[in-house]
C-alpha positions as protocol buffer text, in pm:
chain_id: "A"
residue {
  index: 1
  type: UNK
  ca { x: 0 y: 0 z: 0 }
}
residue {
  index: 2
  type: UNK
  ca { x: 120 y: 382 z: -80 }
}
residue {
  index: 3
  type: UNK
  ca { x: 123 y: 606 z: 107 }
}
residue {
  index: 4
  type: UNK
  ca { x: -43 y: 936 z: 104 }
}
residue {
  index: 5
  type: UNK
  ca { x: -204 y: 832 z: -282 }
}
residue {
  index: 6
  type: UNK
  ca { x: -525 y: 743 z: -103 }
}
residue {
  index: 7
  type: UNK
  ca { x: -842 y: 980 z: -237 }
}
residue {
  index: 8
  type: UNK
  ca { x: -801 y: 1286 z: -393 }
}
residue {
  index: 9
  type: UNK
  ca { x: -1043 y: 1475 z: -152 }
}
residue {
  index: 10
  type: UNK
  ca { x: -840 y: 1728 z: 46 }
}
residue {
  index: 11
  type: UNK
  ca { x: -1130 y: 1823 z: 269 }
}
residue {
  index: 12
  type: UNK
  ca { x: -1137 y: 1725 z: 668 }
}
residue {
  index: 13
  type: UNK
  ca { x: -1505 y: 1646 z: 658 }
}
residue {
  index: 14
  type: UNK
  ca { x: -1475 y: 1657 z: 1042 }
}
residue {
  index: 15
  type: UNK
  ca { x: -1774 y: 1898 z: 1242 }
}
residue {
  index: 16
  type: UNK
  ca { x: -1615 y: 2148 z: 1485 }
}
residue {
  index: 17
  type: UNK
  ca { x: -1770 y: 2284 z: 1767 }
}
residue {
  index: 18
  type: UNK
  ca { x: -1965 y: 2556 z: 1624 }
}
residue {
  index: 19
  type: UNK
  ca { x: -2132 y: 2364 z: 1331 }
}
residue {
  index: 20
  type: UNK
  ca { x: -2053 y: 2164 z: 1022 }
}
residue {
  index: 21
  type: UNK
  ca { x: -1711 y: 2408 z: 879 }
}
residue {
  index: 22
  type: UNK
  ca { x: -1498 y: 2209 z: 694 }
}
residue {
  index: 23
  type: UNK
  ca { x: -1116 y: 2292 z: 645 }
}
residue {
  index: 24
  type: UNK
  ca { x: -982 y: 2244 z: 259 }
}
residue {
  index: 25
  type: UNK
  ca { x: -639 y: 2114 z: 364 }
}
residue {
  index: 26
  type: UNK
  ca { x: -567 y: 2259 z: -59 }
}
residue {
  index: 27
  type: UNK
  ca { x: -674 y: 2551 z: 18 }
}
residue {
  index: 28
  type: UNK
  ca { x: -619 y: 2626 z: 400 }
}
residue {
  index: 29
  type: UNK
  ca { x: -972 y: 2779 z: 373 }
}
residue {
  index: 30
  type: UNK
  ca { x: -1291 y: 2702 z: 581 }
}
residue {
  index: 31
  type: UNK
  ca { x: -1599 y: 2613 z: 431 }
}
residue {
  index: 32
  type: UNK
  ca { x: -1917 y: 2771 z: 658 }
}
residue {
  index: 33
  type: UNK
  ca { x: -2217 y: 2654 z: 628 }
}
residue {
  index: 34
  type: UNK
  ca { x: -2571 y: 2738 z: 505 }
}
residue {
  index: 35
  type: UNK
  ca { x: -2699 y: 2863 z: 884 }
}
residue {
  index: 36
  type: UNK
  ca { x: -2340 y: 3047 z: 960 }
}
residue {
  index: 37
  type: UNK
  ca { x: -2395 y: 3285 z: 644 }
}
residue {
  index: 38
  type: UNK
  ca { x: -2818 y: 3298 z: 721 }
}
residue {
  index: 39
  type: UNK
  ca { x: -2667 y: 3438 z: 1089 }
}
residue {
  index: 40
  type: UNK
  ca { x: -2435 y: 3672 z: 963 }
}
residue {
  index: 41
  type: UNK
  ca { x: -2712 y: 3785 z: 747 }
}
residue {
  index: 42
  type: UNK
  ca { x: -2943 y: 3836 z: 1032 }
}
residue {
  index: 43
  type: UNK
  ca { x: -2692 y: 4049 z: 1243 }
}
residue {
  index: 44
  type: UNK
  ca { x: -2589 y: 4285 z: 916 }
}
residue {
  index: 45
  type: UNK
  ca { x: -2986 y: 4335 z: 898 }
}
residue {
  index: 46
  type: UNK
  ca { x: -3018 y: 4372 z: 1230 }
}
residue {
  index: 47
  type: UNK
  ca { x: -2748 y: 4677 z: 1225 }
}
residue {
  index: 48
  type: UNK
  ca { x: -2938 y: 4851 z: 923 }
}
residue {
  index: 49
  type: UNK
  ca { x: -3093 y: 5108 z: 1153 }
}
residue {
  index: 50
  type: UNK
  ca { x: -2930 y: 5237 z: 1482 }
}
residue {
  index: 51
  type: UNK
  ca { x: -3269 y: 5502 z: 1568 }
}
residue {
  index: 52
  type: UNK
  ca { x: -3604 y: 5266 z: 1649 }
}
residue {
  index: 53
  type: UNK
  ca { x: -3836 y: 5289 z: 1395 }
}
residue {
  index: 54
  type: UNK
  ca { x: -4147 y: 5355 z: 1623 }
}
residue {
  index: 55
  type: UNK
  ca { x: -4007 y: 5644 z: 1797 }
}
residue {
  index: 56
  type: UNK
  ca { x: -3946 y: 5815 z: 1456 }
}
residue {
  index: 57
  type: UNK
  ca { x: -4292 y: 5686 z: 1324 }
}
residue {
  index: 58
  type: UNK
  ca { x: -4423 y: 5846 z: 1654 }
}
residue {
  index: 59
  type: UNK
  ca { x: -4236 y: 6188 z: 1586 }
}
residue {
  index: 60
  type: UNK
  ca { x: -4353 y: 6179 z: 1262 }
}
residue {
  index: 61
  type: UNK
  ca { x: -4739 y: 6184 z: 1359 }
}
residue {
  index: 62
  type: UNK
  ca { x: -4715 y: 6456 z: 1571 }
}
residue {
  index: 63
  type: UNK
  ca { x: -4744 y: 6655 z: 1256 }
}
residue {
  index: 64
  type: UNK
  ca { x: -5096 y: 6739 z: 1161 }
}
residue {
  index: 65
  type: UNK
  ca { x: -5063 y: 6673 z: 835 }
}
residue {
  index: 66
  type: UNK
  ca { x: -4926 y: 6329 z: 841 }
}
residue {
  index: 67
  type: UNK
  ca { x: -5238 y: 6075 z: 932 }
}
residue {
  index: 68
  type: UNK
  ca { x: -5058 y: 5742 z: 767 }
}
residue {
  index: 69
  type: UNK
  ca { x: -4714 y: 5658 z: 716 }
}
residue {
  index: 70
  type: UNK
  ca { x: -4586 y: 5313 z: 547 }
}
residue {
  index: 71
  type: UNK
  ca { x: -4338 y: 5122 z: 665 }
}
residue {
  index: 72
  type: UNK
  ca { x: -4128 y: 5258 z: 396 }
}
residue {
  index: 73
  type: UNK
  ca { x: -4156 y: 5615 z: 416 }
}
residue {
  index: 74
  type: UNK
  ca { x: -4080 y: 5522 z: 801 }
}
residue {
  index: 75
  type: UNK
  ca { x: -3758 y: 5343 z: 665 }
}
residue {
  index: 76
  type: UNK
  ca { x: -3615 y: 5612 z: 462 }
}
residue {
  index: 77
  type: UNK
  ca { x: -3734 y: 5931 z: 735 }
}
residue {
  index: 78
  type: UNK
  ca { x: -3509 y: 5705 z: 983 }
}
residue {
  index: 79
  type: UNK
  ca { x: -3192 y: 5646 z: 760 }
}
residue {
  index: 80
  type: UNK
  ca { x: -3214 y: 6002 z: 671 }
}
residue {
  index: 81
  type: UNK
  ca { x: -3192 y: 6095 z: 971 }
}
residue {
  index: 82
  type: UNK
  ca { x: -2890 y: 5881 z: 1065 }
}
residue {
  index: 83
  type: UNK
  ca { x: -2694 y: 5991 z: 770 }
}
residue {
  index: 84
  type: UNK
  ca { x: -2782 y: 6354 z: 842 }
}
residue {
  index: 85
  type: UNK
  ca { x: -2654 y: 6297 z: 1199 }
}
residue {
  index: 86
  type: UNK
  ca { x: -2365 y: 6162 z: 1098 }
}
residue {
  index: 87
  type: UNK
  ca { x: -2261 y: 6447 z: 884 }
}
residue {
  index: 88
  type: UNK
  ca { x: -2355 y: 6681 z: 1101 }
}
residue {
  index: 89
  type: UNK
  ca { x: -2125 y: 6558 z: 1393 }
}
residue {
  index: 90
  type: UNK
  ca { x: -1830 y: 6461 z: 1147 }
}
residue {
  index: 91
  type: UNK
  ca { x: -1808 y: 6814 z: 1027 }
}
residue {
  index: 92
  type: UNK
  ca { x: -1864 y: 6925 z: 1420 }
}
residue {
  index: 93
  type: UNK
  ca { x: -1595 y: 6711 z: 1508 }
}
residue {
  index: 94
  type: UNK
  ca { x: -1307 y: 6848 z: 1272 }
}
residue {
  index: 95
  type: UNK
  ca { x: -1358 y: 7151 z: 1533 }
}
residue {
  index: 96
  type: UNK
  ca { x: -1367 y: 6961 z: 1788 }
}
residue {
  index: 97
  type: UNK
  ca { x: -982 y: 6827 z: 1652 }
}
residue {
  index: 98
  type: UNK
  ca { x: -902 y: 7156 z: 1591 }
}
residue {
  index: 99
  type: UNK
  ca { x: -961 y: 7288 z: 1943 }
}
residue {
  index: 100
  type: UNK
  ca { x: -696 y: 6970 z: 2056 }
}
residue {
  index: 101
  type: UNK
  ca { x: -971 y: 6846 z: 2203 }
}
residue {
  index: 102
  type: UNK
  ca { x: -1146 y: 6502 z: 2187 }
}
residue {
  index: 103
  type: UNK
  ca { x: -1527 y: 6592 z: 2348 }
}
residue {
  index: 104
  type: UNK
  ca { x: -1724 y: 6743 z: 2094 }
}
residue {
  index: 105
  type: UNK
  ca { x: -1930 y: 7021 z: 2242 }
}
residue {
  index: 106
  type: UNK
  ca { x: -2194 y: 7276 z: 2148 }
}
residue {
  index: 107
  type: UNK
  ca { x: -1990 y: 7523 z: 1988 }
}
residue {
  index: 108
  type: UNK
  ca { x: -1825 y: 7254 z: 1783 }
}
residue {
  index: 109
  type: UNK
  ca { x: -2205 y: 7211 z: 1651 }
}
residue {
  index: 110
  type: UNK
  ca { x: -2262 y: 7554 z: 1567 }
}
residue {
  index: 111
  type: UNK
  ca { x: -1880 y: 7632 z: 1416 }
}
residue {
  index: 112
  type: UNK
  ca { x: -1996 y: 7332 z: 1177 }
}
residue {
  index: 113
  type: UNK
  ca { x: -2333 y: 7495 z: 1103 }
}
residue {
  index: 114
  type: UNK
  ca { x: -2194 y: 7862 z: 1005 }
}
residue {
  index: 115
  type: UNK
  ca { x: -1913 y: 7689 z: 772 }
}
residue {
  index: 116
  type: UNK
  ca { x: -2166 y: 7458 z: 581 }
}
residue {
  index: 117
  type: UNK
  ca { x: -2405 y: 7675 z: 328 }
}
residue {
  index: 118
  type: UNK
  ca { x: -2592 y: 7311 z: 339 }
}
residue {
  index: 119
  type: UNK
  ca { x: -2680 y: 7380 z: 693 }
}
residue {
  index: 120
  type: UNK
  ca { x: -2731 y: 7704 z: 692 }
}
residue {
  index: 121
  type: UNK
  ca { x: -3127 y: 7628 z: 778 }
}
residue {
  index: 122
  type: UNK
  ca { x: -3009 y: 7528 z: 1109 }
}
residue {
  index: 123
  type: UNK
  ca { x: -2831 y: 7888 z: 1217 }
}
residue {
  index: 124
  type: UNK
  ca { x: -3016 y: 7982 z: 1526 }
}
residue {
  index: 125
  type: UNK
  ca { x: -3162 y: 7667 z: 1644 }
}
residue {
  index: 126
  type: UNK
  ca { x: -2956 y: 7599 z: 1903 }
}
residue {
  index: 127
  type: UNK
  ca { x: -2989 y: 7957 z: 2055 }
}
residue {
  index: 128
  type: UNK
  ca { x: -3189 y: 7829 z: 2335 }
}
């Protein structure tokens, strides 16, 4: 008998403790299964949207004017908001690096308002 000429399948068909990955001994890769990528799929969905969707849904029919929203319109008000958020305190915090500093604080806000013309229809609201 020869060694090591036995099969040509390189794969350790073995299950480890977290499922059924196999190891391609070829390859040095793992291969995941079905329910690993479903999972991962799950969590990235999960993480879509950091503000809850019924608060916003909530805010949004305070408005007179607004007696049904869809889920989608719901959807999109939320990620709007995020990304608009996000903006808002990146370009806050490059004063906030400016000042040496590394808490961003109110006047870091309103520095980033004045220099933006595409915020300028927030000048003033954080006078109070």
């Amino acid at each position: 008998m020869m060694e090591g000429t036995e099969g040509t399948d390189n794969t350790d068909h073995t299950d480890d403790l977290a499922g059924n990955n196999w190891k391609d001994h070829a390859s040095g890769k793992e291969v995941g299964s079905a329910q690993e990528e479903t999972e991962h799929e799950e969590e990235k969905s999960e993480r879509i949207l950091r503000l809850p969707l019924a608060r916003v849904k909530h805010i949004m029919k305070i408005d007179p004017d607004v007696h049904f929203a869809s889920q989608e319109a719901v959807f999109l008000i939320t990620k709007s908001t995020e990304l608009f958020i996000e903006s808002l305190a990146k370009e806050a915090y490059t004063y906030t690096t400016q000042g040496k500093r590394r808490t961003l604080q109110k006047k870091d806000v309103d520095n980033a308002i004045e220099s933006a013309d595409c915020l300028a229809f927030l000048e003033g609201v954080l006078d109070t």
